[in-house]
Short mmCIF file of C-alpha atoms in Angstrom, two decimals:
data_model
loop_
_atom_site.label_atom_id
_atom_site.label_comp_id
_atom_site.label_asym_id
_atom_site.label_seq_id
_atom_site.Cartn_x
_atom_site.Cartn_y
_atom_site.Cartn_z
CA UNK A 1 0.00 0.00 0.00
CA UNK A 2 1.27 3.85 -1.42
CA UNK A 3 2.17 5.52 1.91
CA UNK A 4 0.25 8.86 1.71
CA UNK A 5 2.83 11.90 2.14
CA UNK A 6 1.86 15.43 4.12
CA UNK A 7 2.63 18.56 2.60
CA UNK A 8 2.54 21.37 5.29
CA UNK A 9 2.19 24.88 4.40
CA UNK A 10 2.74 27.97 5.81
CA UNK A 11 -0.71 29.64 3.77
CA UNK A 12 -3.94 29.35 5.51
CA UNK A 13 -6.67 28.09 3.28
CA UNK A 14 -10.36 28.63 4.20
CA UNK A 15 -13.46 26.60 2.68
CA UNK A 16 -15.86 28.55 0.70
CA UNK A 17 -19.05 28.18 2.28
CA UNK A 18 -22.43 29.54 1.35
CA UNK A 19 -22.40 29.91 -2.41
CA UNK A 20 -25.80 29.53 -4.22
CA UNK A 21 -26.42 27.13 -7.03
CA UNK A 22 -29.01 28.03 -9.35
CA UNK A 23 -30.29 25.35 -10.92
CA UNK A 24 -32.67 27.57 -13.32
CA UNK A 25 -29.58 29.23 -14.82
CA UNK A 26 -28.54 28.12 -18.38
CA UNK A 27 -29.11 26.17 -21.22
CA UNK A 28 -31.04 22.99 -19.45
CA UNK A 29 -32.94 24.87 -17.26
CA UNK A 30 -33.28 22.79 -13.56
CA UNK A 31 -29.81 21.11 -14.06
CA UNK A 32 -27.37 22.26 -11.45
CA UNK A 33 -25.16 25.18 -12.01
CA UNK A 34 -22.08 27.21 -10.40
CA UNK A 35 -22.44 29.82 -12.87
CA UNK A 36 -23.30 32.48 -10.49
CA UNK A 37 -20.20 31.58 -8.41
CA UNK A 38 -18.10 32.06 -11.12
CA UNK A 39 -19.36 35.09 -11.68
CA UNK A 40 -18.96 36.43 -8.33
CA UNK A 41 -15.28 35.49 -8.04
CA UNK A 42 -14.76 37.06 -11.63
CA UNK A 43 -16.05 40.24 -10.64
CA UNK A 44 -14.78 40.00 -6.54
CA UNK A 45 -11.00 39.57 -8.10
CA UNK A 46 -11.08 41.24 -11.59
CA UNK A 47 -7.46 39.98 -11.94
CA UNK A 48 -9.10 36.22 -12.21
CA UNK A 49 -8.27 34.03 -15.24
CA UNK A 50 -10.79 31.28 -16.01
CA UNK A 51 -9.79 28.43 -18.56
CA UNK A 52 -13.23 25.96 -19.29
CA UNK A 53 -11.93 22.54 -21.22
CA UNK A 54 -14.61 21.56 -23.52
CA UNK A 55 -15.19 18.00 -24.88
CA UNK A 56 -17.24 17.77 -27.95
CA UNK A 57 -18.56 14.72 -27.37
CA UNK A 58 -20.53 14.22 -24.25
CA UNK A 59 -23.17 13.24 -22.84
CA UNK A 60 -22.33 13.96 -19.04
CA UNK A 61 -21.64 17.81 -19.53
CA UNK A 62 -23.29 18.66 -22.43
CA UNK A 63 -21.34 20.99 -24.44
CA UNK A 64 -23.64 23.43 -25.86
CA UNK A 65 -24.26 24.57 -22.48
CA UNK A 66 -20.89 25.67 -21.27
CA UNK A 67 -21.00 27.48 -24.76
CA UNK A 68 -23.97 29.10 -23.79
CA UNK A 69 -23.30 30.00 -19.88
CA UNK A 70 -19.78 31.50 -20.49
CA UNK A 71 -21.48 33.47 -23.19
CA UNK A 72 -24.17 34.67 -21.00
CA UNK A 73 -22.38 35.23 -17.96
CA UNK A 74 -23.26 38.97 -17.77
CA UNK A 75 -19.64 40.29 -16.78
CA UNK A 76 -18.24 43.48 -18.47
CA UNK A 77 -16.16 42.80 -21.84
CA UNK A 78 -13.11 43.39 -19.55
CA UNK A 79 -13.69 40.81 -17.33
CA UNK A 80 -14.78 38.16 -20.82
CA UNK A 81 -11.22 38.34 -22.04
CA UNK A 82 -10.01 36.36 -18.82
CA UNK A 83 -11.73 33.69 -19.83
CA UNK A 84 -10.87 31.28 -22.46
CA UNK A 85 -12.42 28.02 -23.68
CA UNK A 86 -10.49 24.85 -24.90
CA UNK A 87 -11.84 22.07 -26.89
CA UNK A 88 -10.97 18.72 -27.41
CA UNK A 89 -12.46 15.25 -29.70
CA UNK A 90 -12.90 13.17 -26.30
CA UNK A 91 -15.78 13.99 -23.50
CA UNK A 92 -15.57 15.55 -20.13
CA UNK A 93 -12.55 12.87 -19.69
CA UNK A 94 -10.39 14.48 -22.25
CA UNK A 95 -7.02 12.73 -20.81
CA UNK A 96 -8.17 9.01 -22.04
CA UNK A 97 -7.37 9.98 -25.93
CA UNK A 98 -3.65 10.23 -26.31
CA UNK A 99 -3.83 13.08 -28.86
CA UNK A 100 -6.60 14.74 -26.36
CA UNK A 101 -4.02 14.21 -23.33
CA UNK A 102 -1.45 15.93 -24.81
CA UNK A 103 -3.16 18.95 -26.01
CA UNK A 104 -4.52 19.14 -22.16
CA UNK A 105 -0.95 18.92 -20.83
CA UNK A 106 -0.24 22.18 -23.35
CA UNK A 107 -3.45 23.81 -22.84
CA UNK A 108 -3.13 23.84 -18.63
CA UNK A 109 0.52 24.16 -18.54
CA UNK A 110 0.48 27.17 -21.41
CA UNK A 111 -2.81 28.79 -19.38
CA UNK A 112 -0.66 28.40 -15.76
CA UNK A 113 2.17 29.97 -16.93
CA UNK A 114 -0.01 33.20 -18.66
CA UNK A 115 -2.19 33.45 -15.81
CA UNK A 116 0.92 33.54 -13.33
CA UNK A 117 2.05 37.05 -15.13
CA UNK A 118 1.06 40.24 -14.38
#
């Protein structure tokens, strides 16, 4: 058995407690939704870059309503250029196509390293 190994930090970290869900936001109406959340921590830290991976074929997330809740989001234009969508051939598990995997690795690591700039 994989002994489990502690990483202390000197940061505290708090839970987020008390967001909303509104499940009547968005493309499928009554399906559940963090939208508003998103929204709030777009517009309580301006700064905030936001990278959505899209798979095109899925039945778990469907796509056409990520499309349609990023573009509907209600932010300023200013705060719509921090976010940026990806796509990819696979579904919401992108990293079980090799060529999908790969593009993921270069997607995140090309979207940590310009969000980590001023």
């Amino acid at each position: 058995m994989a002994r489990r190994r502690i990483i202390r930090s000197p940061r505290t970290f708090r839970a987020i407690t008390g967001l909303k869900h509104d499940s009547d936001f968005g493309y499928f109406p009554g399906s559940p939704s963090v939208v508003l959340d998103l929204v709030a921590a777009m517009v309580s830290n301006p700064k905030l870059k936001v990278e959505v991976e899209n798979g095109y074929y899925d039945l778990a997330t469907p796509f056409m309503e990520t499309e349609y809740s990023m573009e509907h989001l209600g932010v300023s234009d200013a705060l719509h250029k921090n976010l940026k969508l990806q796509y990819y051939e696979a579904g919401h598990m992108m990293y079980v196509r090799d060529e999908d995997l790969a593009k993921l690795k270069a997607n995140v690591a090309a979207f940590i390293d310009s969000a980590s700039k001023p």
